[in-house]
mmCIF file of C-alpha atoms and ligand atoms in Angstrom:
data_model
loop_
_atom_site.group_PDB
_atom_site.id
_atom_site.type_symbol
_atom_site.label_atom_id
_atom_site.label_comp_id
_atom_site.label_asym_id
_atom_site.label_seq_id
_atom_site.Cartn_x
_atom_site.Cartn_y
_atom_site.Cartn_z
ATOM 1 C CA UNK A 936 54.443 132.047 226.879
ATOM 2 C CA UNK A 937 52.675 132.857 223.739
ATOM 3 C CA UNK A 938 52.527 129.674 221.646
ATOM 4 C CA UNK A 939 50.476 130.415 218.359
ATOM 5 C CA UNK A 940 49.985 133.705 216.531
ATOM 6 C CA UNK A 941 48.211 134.640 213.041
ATOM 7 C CA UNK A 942 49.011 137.240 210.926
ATOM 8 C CA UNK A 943 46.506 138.651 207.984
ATOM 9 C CA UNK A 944 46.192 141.647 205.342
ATOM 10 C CA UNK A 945 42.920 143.361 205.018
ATOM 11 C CA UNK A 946 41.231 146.450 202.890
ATOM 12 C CA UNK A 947 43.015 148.081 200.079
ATOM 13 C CA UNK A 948 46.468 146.225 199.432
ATOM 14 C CA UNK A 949 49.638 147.852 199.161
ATOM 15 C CA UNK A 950 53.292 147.140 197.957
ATOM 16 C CA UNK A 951 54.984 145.949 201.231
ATOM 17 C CA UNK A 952 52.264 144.075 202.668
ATOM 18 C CA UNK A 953 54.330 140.919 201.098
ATOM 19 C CA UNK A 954 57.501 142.363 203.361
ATOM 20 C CA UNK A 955 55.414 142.498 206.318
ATOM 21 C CA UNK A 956 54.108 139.276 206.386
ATOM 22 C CA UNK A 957 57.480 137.314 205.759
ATOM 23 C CA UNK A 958 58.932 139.311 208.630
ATOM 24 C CA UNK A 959 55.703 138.397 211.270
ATOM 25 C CA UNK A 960 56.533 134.870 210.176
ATOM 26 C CA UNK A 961 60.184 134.594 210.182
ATOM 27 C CA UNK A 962 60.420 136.898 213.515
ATOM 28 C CA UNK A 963 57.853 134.779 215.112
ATOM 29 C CA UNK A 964 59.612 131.329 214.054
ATOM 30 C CA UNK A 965 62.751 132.741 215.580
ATOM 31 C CA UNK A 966 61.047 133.539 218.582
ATOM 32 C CA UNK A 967 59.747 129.750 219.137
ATOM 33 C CA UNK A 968 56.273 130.972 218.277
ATOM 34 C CA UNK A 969 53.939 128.728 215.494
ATOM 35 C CA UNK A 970 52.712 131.575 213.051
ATOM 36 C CA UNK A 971 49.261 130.760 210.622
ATOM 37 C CA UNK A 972 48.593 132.720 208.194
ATOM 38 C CA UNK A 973 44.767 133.871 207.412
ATOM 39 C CA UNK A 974 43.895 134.365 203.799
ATOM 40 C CA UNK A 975 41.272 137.013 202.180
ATOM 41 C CA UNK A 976 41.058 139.310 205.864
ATOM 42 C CA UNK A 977 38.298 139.219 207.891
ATOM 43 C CA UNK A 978 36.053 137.312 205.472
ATOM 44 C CA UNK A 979 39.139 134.156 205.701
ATOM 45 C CA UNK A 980 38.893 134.512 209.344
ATOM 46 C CA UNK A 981 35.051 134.531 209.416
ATOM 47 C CA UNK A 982 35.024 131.381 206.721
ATOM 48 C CA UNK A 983 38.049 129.794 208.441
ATOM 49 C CA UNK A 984 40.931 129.907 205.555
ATOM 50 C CA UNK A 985 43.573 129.423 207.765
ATOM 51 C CA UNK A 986 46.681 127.647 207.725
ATOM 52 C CA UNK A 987 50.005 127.171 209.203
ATOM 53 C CA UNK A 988 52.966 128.586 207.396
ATOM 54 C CA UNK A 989 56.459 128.218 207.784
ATOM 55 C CA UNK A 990 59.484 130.071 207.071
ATOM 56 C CA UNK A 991 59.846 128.876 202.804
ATOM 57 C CA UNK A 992 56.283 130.044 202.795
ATOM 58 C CA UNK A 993 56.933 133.235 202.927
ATOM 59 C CA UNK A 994 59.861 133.026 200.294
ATOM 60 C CA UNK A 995 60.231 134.422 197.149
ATOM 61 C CA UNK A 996 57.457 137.718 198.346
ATOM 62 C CA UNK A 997 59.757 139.939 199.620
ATOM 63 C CA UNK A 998 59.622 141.910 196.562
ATOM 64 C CA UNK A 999 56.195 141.299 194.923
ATOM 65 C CA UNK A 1000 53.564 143.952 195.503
ATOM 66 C CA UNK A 1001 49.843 142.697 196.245
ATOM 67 C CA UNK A 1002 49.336 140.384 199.463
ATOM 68 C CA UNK A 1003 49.905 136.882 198.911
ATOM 69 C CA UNK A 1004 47.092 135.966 201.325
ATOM 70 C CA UNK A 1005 44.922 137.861 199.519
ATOM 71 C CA UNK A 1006 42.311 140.433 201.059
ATOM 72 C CA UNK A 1007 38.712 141.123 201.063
ATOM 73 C CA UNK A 1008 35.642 142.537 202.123
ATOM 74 C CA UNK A 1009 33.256 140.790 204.706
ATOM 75 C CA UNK A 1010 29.455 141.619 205.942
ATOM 76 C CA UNK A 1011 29.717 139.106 208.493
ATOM 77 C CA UNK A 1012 32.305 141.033 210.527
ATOM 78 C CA UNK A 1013 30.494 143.786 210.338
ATOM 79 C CA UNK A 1014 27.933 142.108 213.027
ATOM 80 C CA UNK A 1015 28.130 140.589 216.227
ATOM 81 C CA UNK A 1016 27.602 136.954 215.540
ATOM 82 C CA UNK A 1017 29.971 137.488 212.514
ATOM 83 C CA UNK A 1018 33.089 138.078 214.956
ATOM 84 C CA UNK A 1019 32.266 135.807 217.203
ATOM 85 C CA UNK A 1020 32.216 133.275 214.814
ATOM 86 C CA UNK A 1021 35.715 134.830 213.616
ATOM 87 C CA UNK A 1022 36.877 134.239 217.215
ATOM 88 C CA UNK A 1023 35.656 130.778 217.546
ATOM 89 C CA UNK A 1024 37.449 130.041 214.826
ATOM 90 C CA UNK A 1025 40.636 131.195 216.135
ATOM 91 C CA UNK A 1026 40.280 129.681 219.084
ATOM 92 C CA UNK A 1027 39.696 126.866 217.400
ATOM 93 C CA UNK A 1028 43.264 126.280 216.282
ATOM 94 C CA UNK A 1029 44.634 127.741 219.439
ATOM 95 C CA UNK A 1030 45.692 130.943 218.338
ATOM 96 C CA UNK A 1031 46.108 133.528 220.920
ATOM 97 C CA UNK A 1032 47.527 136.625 219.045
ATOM 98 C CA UNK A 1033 46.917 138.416 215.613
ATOM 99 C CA UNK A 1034 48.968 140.876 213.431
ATOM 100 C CA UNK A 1035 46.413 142.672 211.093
ATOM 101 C CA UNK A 1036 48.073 144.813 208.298
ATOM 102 C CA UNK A 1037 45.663 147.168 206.811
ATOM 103 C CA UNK A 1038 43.945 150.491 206.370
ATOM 104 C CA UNK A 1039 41.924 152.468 209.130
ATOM 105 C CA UNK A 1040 38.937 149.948 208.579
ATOM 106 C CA UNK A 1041 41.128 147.033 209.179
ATOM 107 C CA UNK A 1042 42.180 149.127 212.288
ATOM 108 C CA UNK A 1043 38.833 149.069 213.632
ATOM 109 C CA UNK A 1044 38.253 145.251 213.215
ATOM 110 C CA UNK A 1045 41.301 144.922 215.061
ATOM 111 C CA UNK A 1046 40.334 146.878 217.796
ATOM 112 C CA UNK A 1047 36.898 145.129 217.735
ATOM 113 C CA UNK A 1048 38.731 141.396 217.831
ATOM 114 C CA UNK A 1049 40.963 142.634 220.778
ATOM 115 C CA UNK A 1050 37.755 143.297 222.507
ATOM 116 C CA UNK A 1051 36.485 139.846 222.707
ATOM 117 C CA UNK A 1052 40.121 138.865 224.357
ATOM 118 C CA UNK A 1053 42.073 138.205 221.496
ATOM 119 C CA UNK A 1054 45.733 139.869 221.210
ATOM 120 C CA UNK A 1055 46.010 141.965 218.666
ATOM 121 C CA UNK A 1056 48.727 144.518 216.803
ATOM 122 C CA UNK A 1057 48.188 146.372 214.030
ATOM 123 C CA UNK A 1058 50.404 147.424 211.248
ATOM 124 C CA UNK A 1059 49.674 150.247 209.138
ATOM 125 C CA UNK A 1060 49.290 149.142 205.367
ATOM 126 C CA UNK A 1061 47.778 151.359 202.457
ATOM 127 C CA UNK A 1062 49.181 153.268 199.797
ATOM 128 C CA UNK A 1063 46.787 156.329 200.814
ATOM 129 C CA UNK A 1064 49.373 157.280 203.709
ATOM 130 C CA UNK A 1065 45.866 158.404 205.594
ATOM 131 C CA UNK A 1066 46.058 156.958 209.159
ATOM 132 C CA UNK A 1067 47.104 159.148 212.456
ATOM 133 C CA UNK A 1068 49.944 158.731 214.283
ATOM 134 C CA UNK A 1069 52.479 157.353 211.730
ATOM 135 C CA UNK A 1070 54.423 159.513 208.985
ATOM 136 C CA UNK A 1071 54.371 156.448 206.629
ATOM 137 C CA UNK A 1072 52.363 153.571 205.941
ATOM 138 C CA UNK A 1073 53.148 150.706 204.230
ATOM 139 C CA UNK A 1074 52.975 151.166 200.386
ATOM 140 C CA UNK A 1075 53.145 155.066 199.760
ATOM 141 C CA UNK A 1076 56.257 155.470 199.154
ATOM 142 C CA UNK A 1077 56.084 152.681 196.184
ATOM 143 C CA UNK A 1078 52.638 154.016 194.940
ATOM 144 C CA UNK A 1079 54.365 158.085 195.291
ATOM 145 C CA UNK A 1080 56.651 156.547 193.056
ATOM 146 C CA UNK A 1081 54.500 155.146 190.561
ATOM 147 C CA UNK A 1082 53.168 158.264 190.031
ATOM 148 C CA UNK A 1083 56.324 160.560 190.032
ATOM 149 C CA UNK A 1084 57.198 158.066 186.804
ATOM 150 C CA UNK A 1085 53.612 158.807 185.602
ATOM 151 C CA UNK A 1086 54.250 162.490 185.758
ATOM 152 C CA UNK A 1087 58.049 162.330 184.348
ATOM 153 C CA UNK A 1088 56.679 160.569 181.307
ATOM 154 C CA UNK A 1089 53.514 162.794 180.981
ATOM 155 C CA UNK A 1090 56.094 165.761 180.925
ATOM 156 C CA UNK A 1091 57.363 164.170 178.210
ATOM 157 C CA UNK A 1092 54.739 164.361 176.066
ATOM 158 C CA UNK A 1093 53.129 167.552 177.270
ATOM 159 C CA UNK A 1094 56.210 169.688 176.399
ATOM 160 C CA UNK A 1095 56.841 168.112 172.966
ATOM 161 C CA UNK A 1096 52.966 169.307 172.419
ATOM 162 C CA UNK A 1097 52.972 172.466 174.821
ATOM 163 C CA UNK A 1098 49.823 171.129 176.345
ATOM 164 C CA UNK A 1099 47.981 170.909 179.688
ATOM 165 C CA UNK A 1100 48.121 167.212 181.071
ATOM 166 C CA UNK A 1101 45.325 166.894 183.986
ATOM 167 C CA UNK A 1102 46.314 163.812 185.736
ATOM 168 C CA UNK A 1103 43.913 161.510 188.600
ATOM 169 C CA UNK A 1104 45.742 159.975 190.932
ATOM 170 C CA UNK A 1105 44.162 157.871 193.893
ATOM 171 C CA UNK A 1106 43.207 159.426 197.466
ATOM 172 C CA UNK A 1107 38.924 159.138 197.972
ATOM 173 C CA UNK A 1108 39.545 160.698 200.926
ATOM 174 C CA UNK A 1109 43.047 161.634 201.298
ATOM 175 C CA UNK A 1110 45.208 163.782 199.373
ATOM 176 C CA UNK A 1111 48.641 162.382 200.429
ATOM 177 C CA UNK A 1112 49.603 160.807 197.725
ATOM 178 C CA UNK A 1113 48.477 163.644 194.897
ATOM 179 C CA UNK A 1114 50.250 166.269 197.459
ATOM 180 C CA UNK A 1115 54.115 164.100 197.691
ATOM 181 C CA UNK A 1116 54.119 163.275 194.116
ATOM 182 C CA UNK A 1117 52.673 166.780 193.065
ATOM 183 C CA UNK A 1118 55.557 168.404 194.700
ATOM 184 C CA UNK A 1119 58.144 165.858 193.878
ATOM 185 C CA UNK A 1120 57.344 165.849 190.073
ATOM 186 C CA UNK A 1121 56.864 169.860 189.732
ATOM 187 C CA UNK A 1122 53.244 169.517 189.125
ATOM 188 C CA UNK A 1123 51.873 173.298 188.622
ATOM 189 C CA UNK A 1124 48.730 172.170 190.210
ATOM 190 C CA UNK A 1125 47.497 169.832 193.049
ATOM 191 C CA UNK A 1126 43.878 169.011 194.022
ATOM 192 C CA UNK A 1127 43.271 167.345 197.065
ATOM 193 C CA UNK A 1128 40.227 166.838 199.120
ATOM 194 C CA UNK A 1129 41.477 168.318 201.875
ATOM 195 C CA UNK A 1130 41.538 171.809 200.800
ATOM 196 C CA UNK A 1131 39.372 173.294 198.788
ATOM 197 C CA UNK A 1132 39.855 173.831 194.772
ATOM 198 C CA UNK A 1133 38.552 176.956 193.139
ATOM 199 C CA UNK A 1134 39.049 176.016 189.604
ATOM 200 C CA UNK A 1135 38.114 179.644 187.995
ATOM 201 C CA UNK A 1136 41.967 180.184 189.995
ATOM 202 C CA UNK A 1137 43.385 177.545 188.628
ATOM 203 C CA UNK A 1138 42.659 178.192 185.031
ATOM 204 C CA UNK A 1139 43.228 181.994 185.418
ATOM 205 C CA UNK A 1140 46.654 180.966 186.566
ATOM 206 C CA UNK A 1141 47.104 178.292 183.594
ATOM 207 C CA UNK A 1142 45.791 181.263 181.159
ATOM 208 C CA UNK A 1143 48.507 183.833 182.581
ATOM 209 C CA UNK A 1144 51.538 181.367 182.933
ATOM 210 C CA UNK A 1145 50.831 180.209 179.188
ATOM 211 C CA UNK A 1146 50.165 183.430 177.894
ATOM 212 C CA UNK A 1147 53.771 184.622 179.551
ATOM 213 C CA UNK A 1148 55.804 181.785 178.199
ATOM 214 C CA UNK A 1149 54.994 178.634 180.234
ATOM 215 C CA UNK A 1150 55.322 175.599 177.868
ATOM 216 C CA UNK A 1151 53.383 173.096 179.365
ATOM 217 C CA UNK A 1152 51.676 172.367 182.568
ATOM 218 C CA UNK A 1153 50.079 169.150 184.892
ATOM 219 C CA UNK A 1154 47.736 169.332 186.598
ATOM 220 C CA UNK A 1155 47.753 166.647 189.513
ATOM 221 C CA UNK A 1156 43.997 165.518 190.732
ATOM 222 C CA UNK A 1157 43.301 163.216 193.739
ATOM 223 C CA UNK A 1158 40.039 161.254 192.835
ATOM 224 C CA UNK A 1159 38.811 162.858 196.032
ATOM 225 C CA UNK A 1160 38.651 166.386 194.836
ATOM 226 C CA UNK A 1161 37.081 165.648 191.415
ATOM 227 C CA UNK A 1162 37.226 163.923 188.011
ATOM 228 C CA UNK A 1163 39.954 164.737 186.042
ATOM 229 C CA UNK A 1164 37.725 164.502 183.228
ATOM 230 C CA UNK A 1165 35.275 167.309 184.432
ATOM 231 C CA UNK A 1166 38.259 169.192 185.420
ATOM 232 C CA UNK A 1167 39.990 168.698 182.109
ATOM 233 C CA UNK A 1168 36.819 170.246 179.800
ATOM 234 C CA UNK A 1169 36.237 172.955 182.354
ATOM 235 C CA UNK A 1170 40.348 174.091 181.578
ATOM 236 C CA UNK A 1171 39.504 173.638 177.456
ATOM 237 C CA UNK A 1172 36.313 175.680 178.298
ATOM 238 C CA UNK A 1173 37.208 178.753 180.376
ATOM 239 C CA UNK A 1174 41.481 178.829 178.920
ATOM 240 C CA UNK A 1175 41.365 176.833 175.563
ATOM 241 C CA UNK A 1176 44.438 175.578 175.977
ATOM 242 C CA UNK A 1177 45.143 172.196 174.498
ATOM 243 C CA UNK A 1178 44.300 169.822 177.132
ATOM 244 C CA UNK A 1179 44.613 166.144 177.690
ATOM 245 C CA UNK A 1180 43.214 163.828 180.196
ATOM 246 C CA UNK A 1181 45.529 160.813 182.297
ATOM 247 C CA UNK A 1182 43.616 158.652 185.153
ATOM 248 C CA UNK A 1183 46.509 156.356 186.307
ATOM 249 C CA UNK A 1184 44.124 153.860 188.558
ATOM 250 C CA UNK A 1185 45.253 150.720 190.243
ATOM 251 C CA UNK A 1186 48.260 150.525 188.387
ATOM 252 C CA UNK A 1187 49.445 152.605 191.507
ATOM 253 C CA UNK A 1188 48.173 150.080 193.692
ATOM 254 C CA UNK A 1189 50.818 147.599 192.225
ATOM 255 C CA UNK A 1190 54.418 146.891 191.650
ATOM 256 C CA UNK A 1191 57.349 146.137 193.463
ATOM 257 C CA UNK A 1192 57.882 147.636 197.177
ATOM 258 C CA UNK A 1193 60.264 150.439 197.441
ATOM 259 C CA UNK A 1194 63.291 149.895 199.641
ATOM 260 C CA UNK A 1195 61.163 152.209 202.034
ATOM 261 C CA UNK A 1196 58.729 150.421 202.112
ATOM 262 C CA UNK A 1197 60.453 146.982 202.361
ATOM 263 C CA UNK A 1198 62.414 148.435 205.220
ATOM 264 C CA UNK A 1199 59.142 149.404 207.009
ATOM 265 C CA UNK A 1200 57.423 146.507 206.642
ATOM 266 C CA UNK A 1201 60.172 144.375 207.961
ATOM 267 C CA UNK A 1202 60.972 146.658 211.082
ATOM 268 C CA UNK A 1203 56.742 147.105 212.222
ATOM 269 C CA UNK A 1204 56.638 143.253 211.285
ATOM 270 C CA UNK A 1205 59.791 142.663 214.109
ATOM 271 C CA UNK A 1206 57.903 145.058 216.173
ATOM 272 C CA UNK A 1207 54.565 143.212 215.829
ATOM 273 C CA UNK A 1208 55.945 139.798 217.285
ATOM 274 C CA UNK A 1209 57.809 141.614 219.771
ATOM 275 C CA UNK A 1210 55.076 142.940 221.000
ATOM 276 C CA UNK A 1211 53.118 140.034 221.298
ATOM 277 C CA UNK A 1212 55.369 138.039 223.161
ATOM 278 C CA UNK A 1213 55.918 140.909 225.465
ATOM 279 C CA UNK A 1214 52.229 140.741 226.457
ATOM 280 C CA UNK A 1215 50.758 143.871 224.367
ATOM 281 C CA UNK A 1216 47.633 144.208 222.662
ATOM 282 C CA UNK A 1217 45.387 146.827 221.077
ATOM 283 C CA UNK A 1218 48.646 149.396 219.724
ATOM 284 C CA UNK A 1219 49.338 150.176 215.789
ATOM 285 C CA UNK A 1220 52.941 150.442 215.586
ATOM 286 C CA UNK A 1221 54.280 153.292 213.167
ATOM 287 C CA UNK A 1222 57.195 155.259 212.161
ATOM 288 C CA UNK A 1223 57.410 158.913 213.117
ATOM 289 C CA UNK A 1224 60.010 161.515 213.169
ATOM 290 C CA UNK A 1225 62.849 158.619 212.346
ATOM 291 C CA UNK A 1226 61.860 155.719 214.853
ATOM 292 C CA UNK A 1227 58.848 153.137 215.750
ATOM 293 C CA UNK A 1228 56.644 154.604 217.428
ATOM 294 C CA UNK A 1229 53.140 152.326 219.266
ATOM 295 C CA UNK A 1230 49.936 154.180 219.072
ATOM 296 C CA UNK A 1231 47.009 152.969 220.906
ATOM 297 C CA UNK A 1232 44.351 151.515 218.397
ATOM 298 C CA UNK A 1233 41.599 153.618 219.372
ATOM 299 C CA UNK A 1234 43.678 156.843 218.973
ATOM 300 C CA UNK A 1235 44.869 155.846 215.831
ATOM 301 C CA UNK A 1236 41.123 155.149 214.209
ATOM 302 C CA UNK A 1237 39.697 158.302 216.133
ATOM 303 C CA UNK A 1238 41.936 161.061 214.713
ATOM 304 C CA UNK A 1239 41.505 161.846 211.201
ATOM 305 C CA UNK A 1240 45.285 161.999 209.760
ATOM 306 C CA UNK A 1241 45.367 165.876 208.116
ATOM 307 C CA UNK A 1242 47.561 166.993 205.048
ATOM 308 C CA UNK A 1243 51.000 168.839 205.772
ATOM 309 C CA UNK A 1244 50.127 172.694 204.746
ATOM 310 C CA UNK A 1245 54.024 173.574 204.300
ATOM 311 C CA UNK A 1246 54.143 170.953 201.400
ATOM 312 C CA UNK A 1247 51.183 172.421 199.599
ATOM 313 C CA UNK A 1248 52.974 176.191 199.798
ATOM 314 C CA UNK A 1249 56.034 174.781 198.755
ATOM 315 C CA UNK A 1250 54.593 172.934 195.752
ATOM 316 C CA UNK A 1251 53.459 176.276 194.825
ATOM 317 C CA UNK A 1252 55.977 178.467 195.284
ATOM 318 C CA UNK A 1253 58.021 176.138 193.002
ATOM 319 C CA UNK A 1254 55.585 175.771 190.146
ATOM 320 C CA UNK A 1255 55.953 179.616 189.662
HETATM 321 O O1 F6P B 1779 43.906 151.608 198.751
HETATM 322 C C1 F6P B 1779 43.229 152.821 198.934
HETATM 323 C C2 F6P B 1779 42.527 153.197 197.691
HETATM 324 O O2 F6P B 1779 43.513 153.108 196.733
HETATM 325 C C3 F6P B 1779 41.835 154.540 197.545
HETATM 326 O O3 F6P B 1779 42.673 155.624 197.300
HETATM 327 C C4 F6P B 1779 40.892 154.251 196.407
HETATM 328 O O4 F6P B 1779 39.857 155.135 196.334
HETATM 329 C C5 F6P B 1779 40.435 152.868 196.742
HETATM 330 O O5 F6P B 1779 41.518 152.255 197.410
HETATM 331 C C6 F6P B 1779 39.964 152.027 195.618
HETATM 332 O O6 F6P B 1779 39.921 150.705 196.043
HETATM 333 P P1 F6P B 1779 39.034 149.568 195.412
HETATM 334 O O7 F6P B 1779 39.210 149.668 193.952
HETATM 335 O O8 F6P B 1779 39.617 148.331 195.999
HETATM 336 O O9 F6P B 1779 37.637 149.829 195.837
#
């Protein structure tokens, strides 16, 4: 019988990470397991920040965004000798399972730990909704949010002036969270990495729809597919419309989790423990088509997680 577990947050945080970690504790403490929690990610682990928590540790989180054990990034783990002094340390205090909530990198140093014989689940935490095998991770559905407010309040302003708001939302690599809140706030236009942006269209379109009685119009950019800024002088250039320029920025990376999102991160947390004590290691749990699903570690960091087409088309037939 499993006896002592850890649980940490790693990479980019996100709003539920809080949620997740309470649950891992207060699931495991149920279960007779002792839970420690590991503070700043891998670079804790490597540097030994550990500590055992208990069940009014985790209290009052539940509905703060951030990660109260903090995160960071760490050369050491990147090497050899840097994870095995990780391990040591674990071993160290006897613990024989890990819950790592995080983004596909954090994925990877889980999969690397559960190599050298630790126990390991992972949980699926970043706002950027970019890793395979789950429909959600934990956070974009509060950071969607944040910017669906950003755009409502944008509109605001843009129709009182009749102008063009170009707004950068985050996604380096993924376009998830420009593409949900795009559609979801009537954006007319969505850049996303993912596909790629022909802006003579775009302001050929903005030029036409104006010119035919359009008031306003946003423009939604994930940082991935360009700088709003660029973007922004290229539409005064080619359309001379009057233009303004919004990069929203970590505020999207805070704020208090979404019911969504709190629901999530308490369910994959359950899961997590479960999972342990059951025996399993190596698996990502996520939600997909309405239930938990486990995905095995390496599939989940192998496959690159692609954008839903049907959303882009609809976003555009309903900008018309
Ligand atoms: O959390 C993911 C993400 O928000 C990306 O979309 C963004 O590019 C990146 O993190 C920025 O993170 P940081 O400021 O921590 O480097």
């Amino acid at each position: 019988m499993l006896k002592r577990i850890a649980v940490m947050t790693s990479g980019g945080d996100s709003p539920g990470m809080n949620a997740a970690i309470r649950a891992v504790v207060r699931v495991a403490i149920h279960e007779g397991v002792e839970v420690w929690g590991i503070y700043n990610g891998y670079s804790g682990m490597y540097e030994d920040q550990m500590v055992k928590l208990d069940s009014r540790s985790v209290g009052d989180i539940l509905q703060r965004g951030g990660t109260f054990l903090g995160t960071a990034r760490c050369e050491h783990f990147r090497t050899v000798e840097g994870r095995q002094k990780a391990v040591d340390n674990l071993k160290s205090h006897g613990i024989e399972g890990l819950v790592v909530i995080g983004g596909d990198g954090s994925m990877t140093g889980a999969q690397l730990l559960s190599e050298m014989g630790i126990a390991v689940i992972g949980l699926p935490g970043t706002i950027d909704n970019d890793i395979w095998g789950t429909d959600y991770t934990i956070g974009f559905d509060t950071a969607s949010n944040t910017v669906v407010d950003a755009i409502n309040k944008l509109r605001d302003t843009a129709s009182s002036h009749g102008r063009v708001i170009v707004l950068e939302v985050m996604g380096r690599n993924s376009g998830w969270i420009a593409m949900t809140a795009g559609l979801a706030g009537g954006a007319e236009h969505i850049l996303i990495p993912e596909m790629s942006v022909n802006l003579d269209e775009i302001c050929e379109e903005l030029t036409h729809s104006h010119a035919s009685g359009k008031k306003y119009s946003v423009v939604v950019v994930a940082e991935g597919a360009g700088s709003a800024v660029e973007i922004g002088k290229k539409i005064v250039a080619v359309t001379g419309l009057d233009t303004r320029v919004s990069v929203l920025g970590h505020i999207q990376r805070g704020g208090s989790p979404s019911v969504f999102d709190r629901i999530l991160a308490s369910t994959l947390g359950e899961h997590a423990v479960l999972a342990l004590i059951a025996g399993l290691s190596n698996v990502m749990f996520g939600f997909r088509n309405g239930g938990v699903v486990t995905i095995d570690l390496a599939d989940a960091i192998r496959h690159k997680r692609t954008i839903d087409p049907s959303m882009f088309r609809l976003a555009n037939l309903l900008a018309k």
